[in-house]
XYZ file of C-alpha atoms in Angstrom:
121
model
C 123.067 132.235 75.365
C 124.907 129.123 76.534
C 124.782 130.423 80.107
C 121.024 130.733 79.835
C 120.709 127.159 78.568
C 122.822 125.860 81.445
C 120.790 127.844 83.971
C 117.546 126.450 82.576
C 119.001 122.935 82.601
C 120.086 123.296 86.227
C 116.694 124.731 87.163
C 114.835 121.761 85.681
C 117.232 119.260 87.214
C 116.617 120.742 90.650
C 112.898 121.392 90.188
C 112.018 117.936 88.932
C 111.926 115.428 91.731
C 111.758 111.760 90.984
C 109.747 109.910 93.601
C 111.569 106.741 94.486
C 111.320 104.222 97.239
C 113.999 102.272 99.014
C 114.439 98.759 97.735
C 115.594 96.249 100.314
C 118.414 94.145 98.851
C 117.487 91.221 101.141
C 114.175 90.714 99.327
C 114.376 89.012 95.937
C 111.018 89.695 94.340
C 109.449 87.252 91.857
C 109.345 87.594 88.084
C 105.968 87.916 86.380
C 105.402 87.893 82.627
C 102.069 89.761 82.998
C 103.410 92.433 85.391
C 102.594 96.106 84.968
C 104.385 99.085 86.438
C 101.920 101.155 88.518
C 101.895 104.828 87.638
C 100.934 106.412 90.975
C 103.742 106.233 93.488
C 102.398 108.506 96.191
C 100.345 107.080 99.034
C 102.199 103.778 99.294
C 103.222 102.066 102.491
C 106.028 99.632 101.716
C 106.264 96.370 103.640
C 109.098 93.910 102.933
C 108.573 90.227 103.703
C 111.822 88.290 104.084
C 112.250 84.608 103.154
C 111.858 83.557 106.806
C 108.487 85.344 107.000
C 109.654 88.329 109.042
C 108.280 91.721 108.043
C 110.113 95.043 107.809
C 109.218 98.569 106.788
C 111.090 100.450 104.067
C 113.684 101.606 106.626
C 114.519 97.979 107.562
C 112.760 98.256 110.926
C 111.125 94.974 112.005
C 107.332 94.999 112.256
C 104.786 92.751 113.893
C 101.353 92.207 112.359
C 99.848 94.482 115.013
C 102.323 97.239 114.108
C 101.406 96.850 110.429
C 97.737 97.299 111.332
C 98.494 100.439 113.352
C 100.745 101.813 110.606
C 98.015 101.320 108.021
C 95.392 102.948 110.244
C 97.592 106.018 110.666
C 98.470 106.177 106.969
C 94.811 105.807 105.984
C 93.771 108.635 108.323
C 96.284 111.016 106.727
C 95.673 109.858 103.127
C 92.472 108.010 102.160
C 94.149 106.739 98.951
C 96.818 104.796 100.843
C 97.857 101.476 99.315
C 99.971 98.610 100.612
C 103.097 98.075 98.505
C 104.058 94.496 99.316
C 107.602 93.413 98.496
C 107.546 89.718 99.342
C 110.543 87.502 98.669
C 109.880 84.918 95.993
C 110.578 82.066 98.439
C 108.302 83.258 101.255
C 105.261 81.149 102.046
C 101.935 82.525 100.846
C 100.573 82.144 104.380
C 102.767 85.034 105.579
C 101.833 87.238 102.618
C 98.177 86.600 103.414
C 98.695 87.587 107.077
C 100.300 90.890 106.063
C 97.420 91.644 103.678
C 94.888 90.827 106.394
C 96.682 93.112 108.885
C 96.618 95.885 106.279
C 92.922 95.289 105.692
C 92.188 95.507 109.429
C 93.985 98.874 109.320
C 91.624 100.062 106.587
C 93.900 99.655 103.563
C 92.499 97.156 101.063
C 94.422 98.039 97.899
C 97.616 96.028 97.418
C 100.469 96.500 94.971
C 102.668 93.420 94.580
C 106.289 94.044 93.582
C 107.443 91.900 90.692
C 110.060 92.182 88.000
C 108.627 92.907 84.577
C 109.837 90.582 81.836
C 109.947 91.195 78.128
C 106.927 89.823 76.276
């Protein structure tokens, strides 16, 4: 009986896959007291914006605004529910965040998820 329990436990540990995304340690995201954790994880394209305004994908590859637009166009063509997951450093100027959102919009992706830390209320 114990063997059966362990086999079932191992089966569920292997069968259940937690969808996670890579978090860039160089980006310190802001804290928001009204933040909410989004439930749907699939269909996100993660863009990190560093304090100096440079942009990187989730694999720490540098991106230009034109590359962001192309990336969003490709992602949108394969999944119409694609969303931009923007991880902007808390010290980055809003001007750069706006440029990334505009590049995403030109690529056909208008929904944006902003990464923030959730605080206790």
